[in-house]
Tab-separated table of C-alpha atoms and ligand atoms in Angstrom:
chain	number	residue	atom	x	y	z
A	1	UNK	CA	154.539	24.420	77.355
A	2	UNK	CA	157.746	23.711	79.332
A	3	UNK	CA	159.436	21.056	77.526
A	4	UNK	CA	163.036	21.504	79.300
A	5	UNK	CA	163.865	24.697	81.322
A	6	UNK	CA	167.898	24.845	81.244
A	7	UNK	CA	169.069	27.452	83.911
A	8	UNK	CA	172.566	29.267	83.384
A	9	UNK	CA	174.701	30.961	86.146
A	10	UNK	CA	177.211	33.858	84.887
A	11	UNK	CA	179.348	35.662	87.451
A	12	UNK	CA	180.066	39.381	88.158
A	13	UNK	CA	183.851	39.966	87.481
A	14	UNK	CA	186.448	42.866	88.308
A	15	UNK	CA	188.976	43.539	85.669
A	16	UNK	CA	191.963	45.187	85.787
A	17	UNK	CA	192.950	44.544	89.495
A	18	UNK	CA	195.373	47.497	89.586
A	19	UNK	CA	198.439	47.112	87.055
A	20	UNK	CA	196.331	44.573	84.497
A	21	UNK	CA	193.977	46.788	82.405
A	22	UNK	CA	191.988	45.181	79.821
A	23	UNK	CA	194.386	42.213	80.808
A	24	UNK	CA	193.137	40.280	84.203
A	25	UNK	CA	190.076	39.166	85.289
A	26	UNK	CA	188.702	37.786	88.590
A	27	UNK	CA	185.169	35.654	88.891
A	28	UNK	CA	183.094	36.610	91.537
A	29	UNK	CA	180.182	35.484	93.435
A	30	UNK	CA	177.396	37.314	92.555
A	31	UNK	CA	175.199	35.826	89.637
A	32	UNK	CA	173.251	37.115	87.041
A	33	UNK	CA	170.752	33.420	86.017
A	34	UNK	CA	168.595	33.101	83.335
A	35	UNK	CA	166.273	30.512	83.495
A	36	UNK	CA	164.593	29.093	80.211
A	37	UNK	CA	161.129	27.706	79.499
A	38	UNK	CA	161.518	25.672	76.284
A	39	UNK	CA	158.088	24.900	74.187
A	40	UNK	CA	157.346	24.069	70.793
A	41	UNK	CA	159.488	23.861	67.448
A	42	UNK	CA	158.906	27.288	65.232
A	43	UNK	CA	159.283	25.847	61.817
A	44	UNK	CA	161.464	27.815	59.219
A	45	UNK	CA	163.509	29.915	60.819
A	46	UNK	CA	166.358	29.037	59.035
A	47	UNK	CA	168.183	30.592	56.462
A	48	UNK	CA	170.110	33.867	56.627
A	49	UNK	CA	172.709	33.178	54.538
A	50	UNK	CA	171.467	36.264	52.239
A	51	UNK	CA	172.173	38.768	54.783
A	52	UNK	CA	175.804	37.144	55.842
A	53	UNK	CA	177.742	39.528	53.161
A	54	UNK	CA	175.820	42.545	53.682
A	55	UNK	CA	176.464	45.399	56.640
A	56	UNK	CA	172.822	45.913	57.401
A	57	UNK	CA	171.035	46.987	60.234
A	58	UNK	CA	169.161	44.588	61.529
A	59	UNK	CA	166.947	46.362	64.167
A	60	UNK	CA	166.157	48.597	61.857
A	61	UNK	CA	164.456	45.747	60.143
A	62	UNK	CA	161.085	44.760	60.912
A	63	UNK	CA	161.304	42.079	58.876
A	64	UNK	CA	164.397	40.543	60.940
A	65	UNK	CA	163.448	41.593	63.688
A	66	UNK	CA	159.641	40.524	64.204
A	67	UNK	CA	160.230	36.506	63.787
A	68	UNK	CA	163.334	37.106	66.852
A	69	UNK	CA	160.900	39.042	68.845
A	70	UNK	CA	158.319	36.245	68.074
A	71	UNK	CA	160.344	34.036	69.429
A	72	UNK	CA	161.246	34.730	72.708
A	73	UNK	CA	159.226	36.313	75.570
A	74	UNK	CA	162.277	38.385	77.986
A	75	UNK	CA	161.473	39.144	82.080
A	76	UNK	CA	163.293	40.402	84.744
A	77	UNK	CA	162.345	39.002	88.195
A	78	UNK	CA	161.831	41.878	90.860
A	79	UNK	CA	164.510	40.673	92.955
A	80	UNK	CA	167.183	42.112	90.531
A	81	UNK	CA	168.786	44.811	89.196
A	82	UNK	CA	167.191	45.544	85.942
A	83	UNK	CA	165.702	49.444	86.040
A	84	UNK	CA	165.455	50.716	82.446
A	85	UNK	CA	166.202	47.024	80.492
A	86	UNK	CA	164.997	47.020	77.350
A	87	UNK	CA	162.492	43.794	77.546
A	88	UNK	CA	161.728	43.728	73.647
A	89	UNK	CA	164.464	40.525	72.480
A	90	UNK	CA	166.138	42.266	70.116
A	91	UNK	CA	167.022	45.709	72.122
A	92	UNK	CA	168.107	43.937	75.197
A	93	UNK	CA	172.009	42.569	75.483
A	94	UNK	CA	171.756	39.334	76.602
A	95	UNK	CA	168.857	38.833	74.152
A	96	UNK	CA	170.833	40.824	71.155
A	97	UNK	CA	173.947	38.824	71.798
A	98	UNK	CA	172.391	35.333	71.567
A	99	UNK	CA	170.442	36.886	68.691
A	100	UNK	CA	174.182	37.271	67.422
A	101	UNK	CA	175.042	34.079	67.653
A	102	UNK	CA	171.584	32.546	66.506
A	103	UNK	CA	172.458	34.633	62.812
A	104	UNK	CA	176.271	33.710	62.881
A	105	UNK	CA	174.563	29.992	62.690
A	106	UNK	CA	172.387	30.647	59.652
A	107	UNK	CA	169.492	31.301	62.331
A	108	UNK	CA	167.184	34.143	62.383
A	109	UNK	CA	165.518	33.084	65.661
A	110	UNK	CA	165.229	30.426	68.345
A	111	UNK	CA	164.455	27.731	67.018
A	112	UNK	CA	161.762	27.018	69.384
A	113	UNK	CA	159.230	29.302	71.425
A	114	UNK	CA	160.953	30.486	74.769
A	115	UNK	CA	160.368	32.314	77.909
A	116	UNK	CA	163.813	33.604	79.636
A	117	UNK	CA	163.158	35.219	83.196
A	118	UNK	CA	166.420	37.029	83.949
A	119	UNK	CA	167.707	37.263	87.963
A	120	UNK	CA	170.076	39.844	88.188
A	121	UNK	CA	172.470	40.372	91.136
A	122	UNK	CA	174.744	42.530	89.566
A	123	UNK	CA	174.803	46.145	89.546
A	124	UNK	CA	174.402	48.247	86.462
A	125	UNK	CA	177.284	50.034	85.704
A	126	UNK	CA	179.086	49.605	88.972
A	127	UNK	CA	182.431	48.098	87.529
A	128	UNK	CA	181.323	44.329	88.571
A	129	UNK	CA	181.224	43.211	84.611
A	130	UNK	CA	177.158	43.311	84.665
A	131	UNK	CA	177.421	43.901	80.659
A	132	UNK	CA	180.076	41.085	80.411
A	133	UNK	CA	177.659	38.398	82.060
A	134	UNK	CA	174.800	39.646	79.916
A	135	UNK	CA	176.850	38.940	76.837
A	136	UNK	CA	178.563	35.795	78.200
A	137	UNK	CA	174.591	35.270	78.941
A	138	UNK	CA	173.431	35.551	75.811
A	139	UNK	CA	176.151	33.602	73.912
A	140	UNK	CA	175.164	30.200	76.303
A	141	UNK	CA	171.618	31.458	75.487
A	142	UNK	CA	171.408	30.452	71.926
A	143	UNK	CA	174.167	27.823	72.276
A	144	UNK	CA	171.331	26.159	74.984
A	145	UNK	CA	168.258	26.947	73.002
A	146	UNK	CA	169.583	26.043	69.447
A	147	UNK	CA	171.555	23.003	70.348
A	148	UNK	CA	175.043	24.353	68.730
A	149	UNK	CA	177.209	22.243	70.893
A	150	UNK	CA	179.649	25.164	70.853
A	151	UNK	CA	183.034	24.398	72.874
A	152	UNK	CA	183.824	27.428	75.185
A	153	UNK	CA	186.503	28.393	73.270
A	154	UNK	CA	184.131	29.387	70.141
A	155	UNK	CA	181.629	30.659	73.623
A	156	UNK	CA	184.735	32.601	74.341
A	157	UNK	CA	185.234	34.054	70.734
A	158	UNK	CA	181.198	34.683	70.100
A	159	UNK	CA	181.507	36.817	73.253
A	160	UNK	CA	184.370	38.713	72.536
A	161	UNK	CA	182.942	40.320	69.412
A	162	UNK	CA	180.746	41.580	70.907
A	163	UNK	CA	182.745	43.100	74.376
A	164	UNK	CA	186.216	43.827	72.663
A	165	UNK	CA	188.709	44.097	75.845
A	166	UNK	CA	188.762	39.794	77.058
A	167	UNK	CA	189.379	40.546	80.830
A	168	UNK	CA	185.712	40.080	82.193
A	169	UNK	CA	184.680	38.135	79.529
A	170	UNK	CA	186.700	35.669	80.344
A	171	UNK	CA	186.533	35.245	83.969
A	172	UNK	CA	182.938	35.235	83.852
A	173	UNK	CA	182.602	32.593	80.873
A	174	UNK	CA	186.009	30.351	82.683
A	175	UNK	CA	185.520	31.302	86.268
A	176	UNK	CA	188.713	32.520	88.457
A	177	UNK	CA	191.450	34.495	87.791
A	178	UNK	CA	191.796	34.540	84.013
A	179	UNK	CA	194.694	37.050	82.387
A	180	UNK	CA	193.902	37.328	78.685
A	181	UNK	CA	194.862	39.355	75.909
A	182	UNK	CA	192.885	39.411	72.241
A	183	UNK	CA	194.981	38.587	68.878
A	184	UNK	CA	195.825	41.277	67.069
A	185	UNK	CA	197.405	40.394	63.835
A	186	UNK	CA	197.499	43.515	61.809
A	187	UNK	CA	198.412	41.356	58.536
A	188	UNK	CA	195.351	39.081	58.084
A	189	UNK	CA	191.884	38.958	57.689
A	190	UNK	CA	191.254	38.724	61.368
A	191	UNK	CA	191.787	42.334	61.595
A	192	UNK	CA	190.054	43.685	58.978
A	193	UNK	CA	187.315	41.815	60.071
A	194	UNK	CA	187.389	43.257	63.834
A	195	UNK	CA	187.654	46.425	62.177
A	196	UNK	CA	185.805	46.546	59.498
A	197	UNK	CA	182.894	44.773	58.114
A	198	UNK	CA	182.940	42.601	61.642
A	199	UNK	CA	182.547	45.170	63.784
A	200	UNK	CA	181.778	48.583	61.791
A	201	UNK	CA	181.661	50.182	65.156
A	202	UNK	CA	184.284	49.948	67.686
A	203	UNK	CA	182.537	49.205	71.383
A	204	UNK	CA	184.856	52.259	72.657
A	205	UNK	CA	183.416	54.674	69.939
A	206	UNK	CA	179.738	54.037	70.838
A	207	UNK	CA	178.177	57.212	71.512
A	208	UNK	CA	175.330	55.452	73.687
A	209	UNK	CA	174.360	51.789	74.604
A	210	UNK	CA	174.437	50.889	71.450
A	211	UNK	CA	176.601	47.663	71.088
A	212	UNK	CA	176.643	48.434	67.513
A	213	UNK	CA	178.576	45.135	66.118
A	214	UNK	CA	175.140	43.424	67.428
A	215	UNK	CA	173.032	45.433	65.112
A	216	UNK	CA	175.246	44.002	61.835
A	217	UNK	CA	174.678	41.365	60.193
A	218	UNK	CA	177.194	38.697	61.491
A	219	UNK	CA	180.215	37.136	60.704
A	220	UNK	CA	181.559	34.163	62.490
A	221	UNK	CA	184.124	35.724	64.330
A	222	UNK	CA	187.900	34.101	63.495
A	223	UNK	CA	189.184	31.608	65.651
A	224	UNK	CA	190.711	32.099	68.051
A	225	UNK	CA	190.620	35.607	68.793
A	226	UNK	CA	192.162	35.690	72.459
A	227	UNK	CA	194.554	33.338	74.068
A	228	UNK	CA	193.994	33.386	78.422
A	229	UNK	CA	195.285	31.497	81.239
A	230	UNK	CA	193.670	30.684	84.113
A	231	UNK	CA	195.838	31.532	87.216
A	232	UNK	CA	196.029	30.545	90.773
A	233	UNK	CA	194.468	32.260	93.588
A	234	UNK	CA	195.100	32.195	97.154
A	235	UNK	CA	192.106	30.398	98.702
A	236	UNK	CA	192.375	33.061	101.440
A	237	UNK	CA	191.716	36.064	99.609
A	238	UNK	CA	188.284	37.028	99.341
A	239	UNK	CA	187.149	40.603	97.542
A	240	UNK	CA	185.630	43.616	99.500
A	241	UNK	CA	183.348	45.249	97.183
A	242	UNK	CA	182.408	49.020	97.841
A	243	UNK	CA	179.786	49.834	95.410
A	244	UNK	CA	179.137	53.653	94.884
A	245	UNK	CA	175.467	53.858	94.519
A	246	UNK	CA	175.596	55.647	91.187
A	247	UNK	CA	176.503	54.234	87.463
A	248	UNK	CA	179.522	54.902	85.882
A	249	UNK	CA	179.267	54.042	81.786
A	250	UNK	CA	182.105	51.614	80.719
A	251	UNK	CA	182.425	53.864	77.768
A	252	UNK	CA	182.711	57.132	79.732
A	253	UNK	CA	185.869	56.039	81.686
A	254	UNK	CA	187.387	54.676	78.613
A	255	UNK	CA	187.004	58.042	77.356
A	256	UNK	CA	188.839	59.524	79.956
A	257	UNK	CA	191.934	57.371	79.351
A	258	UNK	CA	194.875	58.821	77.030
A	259	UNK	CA	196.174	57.993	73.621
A	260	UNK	CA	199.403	57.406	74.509
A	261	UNK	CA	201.831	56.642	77.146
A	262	UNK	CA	205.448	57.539	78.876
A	263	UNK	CA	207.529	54.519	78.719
A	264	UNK	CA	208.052	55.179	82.556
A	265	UNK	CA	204.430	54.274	82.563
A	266	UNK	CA	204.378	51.208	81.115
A	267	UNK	CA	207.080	49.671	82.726
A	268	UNK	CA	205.749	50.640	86.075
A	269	UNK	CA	202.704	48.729	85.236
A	270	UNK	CA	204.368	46.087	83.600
A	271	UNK	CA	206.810	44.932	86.483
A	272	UNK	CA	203.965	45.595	89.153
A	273	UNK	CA	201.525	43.008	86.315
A	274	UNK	CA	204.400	40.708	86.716
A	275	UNK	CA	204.759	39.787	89.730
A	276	UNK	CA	201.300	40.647	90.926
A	277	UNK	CA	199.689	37.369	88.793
A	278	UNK	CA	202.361	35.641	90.413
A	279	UNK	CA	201.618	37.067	94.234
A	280	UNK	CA	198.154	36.539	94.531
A	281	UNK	CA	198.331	32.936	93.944
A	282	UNK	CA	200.786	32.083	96.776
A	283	UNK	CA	199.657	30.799	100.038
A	284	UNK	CA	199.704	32.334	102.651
A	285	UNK	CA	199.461	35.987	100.695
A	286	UNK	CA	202.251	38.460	101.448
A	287	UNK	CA	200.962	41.749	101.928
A	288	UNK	CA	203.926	43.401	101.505
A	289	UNK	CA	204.173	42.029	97.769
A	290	UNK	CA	200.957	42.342	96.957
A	291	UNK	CA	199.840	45.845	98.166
A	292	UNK	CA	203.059	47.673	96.154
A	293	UNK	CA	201.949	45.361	92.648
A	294	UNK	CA	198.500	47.017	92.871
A	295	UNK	CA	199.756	50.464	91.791
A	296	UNK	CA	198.619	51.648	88.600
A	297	UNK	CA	199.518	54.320	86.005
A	298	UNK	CA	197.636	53.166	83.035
A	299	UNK	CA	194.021	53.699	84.324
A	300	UNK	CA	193.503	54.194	87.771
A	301	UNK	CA	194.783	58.283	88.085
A	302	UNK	CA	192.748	59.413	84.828
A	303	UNK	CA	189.257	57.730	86.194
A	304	UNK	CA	189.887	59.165	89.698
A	305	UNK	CA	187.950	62.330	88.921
A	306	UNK	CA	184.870	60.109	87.850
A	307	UNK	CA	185.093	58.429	91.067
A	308	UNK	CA	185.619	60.910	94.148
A	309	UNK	CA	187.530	59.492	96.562
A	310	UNK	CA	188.745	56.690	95.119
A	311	UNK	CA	192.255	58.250	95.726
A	312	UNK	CA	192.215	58.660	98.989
A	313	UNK	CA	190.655	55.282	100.154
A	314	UNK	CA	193.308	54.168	97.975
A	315	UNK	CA	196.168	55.940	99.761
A	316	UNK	CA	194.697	55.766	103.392
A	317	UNK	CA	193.493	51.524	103.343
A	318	UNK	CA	196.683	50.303	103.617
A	319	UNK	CA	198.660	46.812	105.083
A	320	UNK	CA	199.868	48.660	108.062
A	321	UNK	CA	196.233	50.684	108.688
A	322	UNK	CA	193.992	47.680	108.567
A	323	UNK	CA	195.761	44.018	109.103
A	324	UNK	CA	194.456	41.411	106.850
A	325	UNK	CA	194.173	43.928	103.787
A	326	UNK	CA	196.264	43.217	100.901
A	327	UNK	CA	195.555	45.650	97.704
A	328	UNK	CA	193.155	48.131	96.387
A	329	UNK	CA	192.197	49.101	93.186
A	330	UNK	CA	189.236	50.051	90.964
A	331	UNK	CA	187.161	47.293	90.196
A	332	UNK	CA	187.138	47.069	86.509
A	333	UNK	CA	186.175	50.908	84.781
A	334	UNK	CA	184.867	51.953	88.293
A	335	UNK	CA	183.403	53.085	90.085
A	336	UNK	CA	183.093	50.316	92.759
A	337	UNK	CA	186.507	50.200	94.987
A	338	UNK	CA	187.700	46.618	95.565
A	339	UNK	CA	189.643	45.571	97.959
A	340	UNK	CA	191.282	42.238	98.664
A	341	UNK	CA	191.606	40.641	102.309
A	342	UNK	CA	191.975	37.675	104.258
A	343	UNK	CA	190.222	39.102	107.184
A	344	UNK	CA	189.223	42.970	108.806
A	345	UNK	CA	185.948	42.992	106.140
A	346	UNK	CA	183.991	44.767	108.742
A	347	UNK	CA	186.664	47.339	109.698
A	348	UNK	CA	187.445	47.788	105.462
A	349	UNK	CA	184.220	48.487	104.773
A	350	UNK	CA	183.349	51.019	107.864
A	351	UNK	CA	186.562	52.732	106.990
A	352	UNK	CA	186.087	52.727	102.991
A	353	UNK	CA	182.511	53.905	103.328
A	354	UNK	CA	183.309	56.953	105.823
A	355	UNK	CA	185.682	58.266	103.251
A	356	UNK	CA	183.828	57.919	100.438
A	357	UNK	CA	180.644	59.302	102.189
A	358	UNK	CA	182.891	62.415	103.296
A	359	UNK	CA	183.090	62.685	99.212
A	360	UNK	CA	179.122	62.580	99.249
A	361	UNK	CA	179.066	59.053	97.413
A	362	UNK	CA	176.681	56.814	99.260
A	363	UNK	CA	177.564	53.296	98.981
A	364	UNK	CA	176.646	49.431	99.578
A	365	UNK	CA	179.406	47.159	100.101
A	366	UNK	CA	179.675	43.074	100.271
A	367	UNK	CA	182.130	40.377	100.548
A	368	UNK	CA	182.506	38.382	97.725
A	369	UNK	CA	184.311	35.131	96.964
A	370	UNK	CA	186.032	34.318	93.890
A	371	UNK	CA	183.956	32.238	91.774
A	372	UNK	CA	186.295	29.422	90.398
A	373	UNK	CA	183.261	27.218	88.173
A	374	UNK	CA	182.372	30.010	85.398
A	375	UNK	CA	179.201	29.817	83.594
A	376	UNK	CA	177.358	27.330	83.144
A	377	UNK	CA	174.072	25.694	81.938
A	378	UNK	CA	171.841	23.088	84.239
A	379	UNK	CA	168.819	21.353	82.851
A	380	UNK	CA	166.184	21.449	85.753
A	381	UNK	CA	163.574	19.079	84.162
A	382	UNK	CA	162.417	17.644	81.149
B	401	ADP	N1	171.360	41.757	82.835
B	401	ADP	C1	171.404	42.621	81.818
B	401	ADP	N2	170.440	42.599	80.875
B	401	ADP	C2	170.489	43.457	79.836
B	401	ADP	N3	171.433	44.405	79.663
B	401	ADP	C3	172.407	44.479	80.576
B	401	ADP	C4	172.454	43.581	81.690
B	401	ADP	N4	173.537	43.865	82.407
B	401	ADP	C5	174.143	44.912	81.785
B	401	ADP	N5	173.469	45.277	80.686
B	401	ADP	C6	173.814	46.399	79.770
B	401	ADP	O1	175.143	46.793	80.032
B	401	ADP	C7	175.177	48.148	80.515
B	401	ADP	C8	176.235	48.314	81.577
B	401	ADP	O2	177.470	48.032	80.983
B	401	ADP	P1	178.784	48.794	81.403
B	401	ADP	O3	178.613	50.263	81.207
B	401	ADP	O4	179.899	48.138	80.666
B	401	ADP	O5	178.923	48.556	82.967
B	401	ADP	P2	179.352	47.271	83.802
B	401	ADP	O6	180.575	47.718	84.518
B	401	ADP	O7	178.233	46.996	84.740
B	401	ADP	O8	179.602	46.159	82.836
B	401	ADP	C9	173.768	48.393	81.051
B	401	ADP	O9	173.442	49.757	81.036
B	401	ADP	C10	172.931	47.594	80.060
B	401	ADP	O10	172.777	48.302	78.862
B	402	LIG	N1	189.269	46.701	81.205
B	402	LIG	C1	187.991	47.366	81.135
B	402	LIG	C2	187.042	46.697	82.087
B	402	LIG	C3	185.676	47.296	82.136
B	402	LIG	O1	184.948	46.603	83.119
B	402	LIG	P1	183.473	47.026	83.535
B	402	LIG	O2	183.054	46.021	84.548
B	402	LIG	O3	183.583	48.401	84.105
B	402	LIG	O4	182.643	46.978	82.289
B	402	LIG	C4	188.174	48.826	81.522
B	402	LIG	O5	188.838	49.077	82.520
B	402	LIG	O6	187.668	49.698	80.796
């Protein structure tokens, strides 16, 4: 046993940042790491070329799913957040996803006998992009295990089937501040196959935790299927977190969100977008340019009743209340509150938490740091 043992780092990320939903992203530093005992060679586990044509599900299929299962042996050390993780390999996310990969590659499981022992420091539904490091997680997983010498680009695409908006995605995968949209062209093939035999079910229309495009048999996703750019950031700023100590479902406060909106709306967001990405890279950070470009129409007002309040700290936390603070907004789908600073953490998060308490939300709070490396993969001996 314990050939190699590669260890991976993927951050937590907040999306959105105010005006830029399903647009920015921002790495931060808290980790979820995987480390990976590597022993023998499973001979044939090739060949699933058969299925590759065929919308099937696969964990409905013993016989796909036993030699994954085989495979791999999945733990969660104690020191993490992982209540209620599925530890059988091909119900858990980070497991699923590089299970994903493993079939997009004519694989149907590791190639070699492996025990993965998950650390996870990010929060469960908290808005900190714990699913998007699990995914991101998964994709480096197989790339690791199987040897598939995949550039991060193709990382980057693998991952994005499977979580369809690219904001945390990308930051956690890239590291920084990442602003990223997917590639929609409604003419080609690339559509039909995000729609359609790709993805049969649209991440937004699962009913439960279901990543359903991970239950399909595979296809290699088109390349690309974003385009990003990674943006400066003000060494000074560093990210108040105020974590609500209760789980708010990326899918429930999508569902919140309208259909359609006012053109009023979408050019407020758009200016405020504009010269927000531009703002929080300049050094020293002006406050008065920065707080303004963090309003939002597009997501913020329709989640506030998921996330009591969020208005108000929103409203009272201001430049002029608390020096040093720059912006607030809702990190990611909520319902952690994240605020950006130079300096005043302690007096942010006193005032933040009294509010929110007088709401009856209990909450933790830390100061993070924006992760600028991304995920990656260290081999710790061989
Ligand atoms: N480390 C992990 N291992 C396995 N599954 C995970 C992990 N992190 C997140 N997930 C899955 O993602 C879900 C949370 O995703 P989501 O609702 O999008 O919230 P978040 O804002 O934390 O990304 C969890 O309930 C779990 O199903
Ligand atoms: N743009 C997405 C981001 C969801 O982030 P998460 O960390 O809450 O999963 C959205 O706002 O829905």
């Amino acid at each position: 046993m314990g050939l190699t043992e590669p260890k991976e780092n993927k951050t937590s990320t907040a999306a959105n940042l105010g005006p830029g939903f399903d647009t920015l992203g921002l790495a931060l530093s808290l980790y979820l790491t995987l480390q990976v005992q590597v022993a023998q060679a499973i001979p044939d586990v090739v060949n699933v070329n058969s299925h590759h044509d065929e919308i099937i599900d696969v964990s409905q299929s013993p016989a796909l799913c036993e030699p994954f299962n085989q495979s791999v042996k999945l733990q969660y050390a104690e020191s993490g957040f992982s209540a209620d993780l599925p530890l059988e390999p091909s119900r858990n996310l980070i497991t699923k996803t590089a299970w994903y990969v493993l079939r997009c590659h004519g694989l149907l499981a590791f190639p070699r006998h492996i025990t993965v022992t998950v650390t996870n420091a990010i929060p469960l539904g908290r808005g900190l992009g714990s699913s998007a490091a699990a995914v991101v997680a998964g994709v480096l997983l197989a790339n690791e295990v199987a040897n598939l010498n995949l550039p991060k680009s193709r990382m980057l695409d693998l991952s994005l089937a499977i979580e369809r908006h690219p904001d945390n995605v990308s930051a956690a995968l890239l590291g920084g501040f990442v602003a990223s949209y997917l590639h929609e062209d409604q003419t080609t093939d690339h559509t039909r196959a995000l729609e359609g035999q790709f993805t049969p079910v649209d991440r937004d229309n699962r009913q439960t935790d279901a990543f359903a495009p991970l239950a399909m048999a595979p296809r290699m996703p088109p390349a690309p299927l974003s385009h990003y750019v990674q943006l400066p950031w003000a060494p000074e700023i560093k990210a108040v977190a105020i974590i609500p100590q209760f789980q708010l479902a990326t899918v429930k406060a999508r569902a919140v969100l309208p259909k359609n909106y006012t053109r009023a709306d979408v050019v407020f967001n758009l200016q405020r977008l504009a010269v927000l990405t531009h703002a929080l890279g300049q050094s020293p950070p002006d406050a008065q340019l920065i707080y303004p470009a963090m309003a939002d129409r597009v997501h913020q007002p329709h989640r506030a009743g998921l996330v009591p309040g969020l208005t108000t700290v929103l409203e009272t936390l201001t430049p002029e209340t608390v020096p040093g603070l720059l912006g607030a907004c809702l990190s990611g789908a909520g319902p952690t509150i994240l605020v950006l600073a130079t300096h005043n953490f302690d007096t942010i998060i006193t005032q933040a938490r009294e509010i929110l308490a007088k709401h009856e939300v209990a909450t933790d709070a830390t100061v993070l740091e924006v992760a600028s490396k991304g995920a990656e993969s260290q081999l710790l001996k061989s």
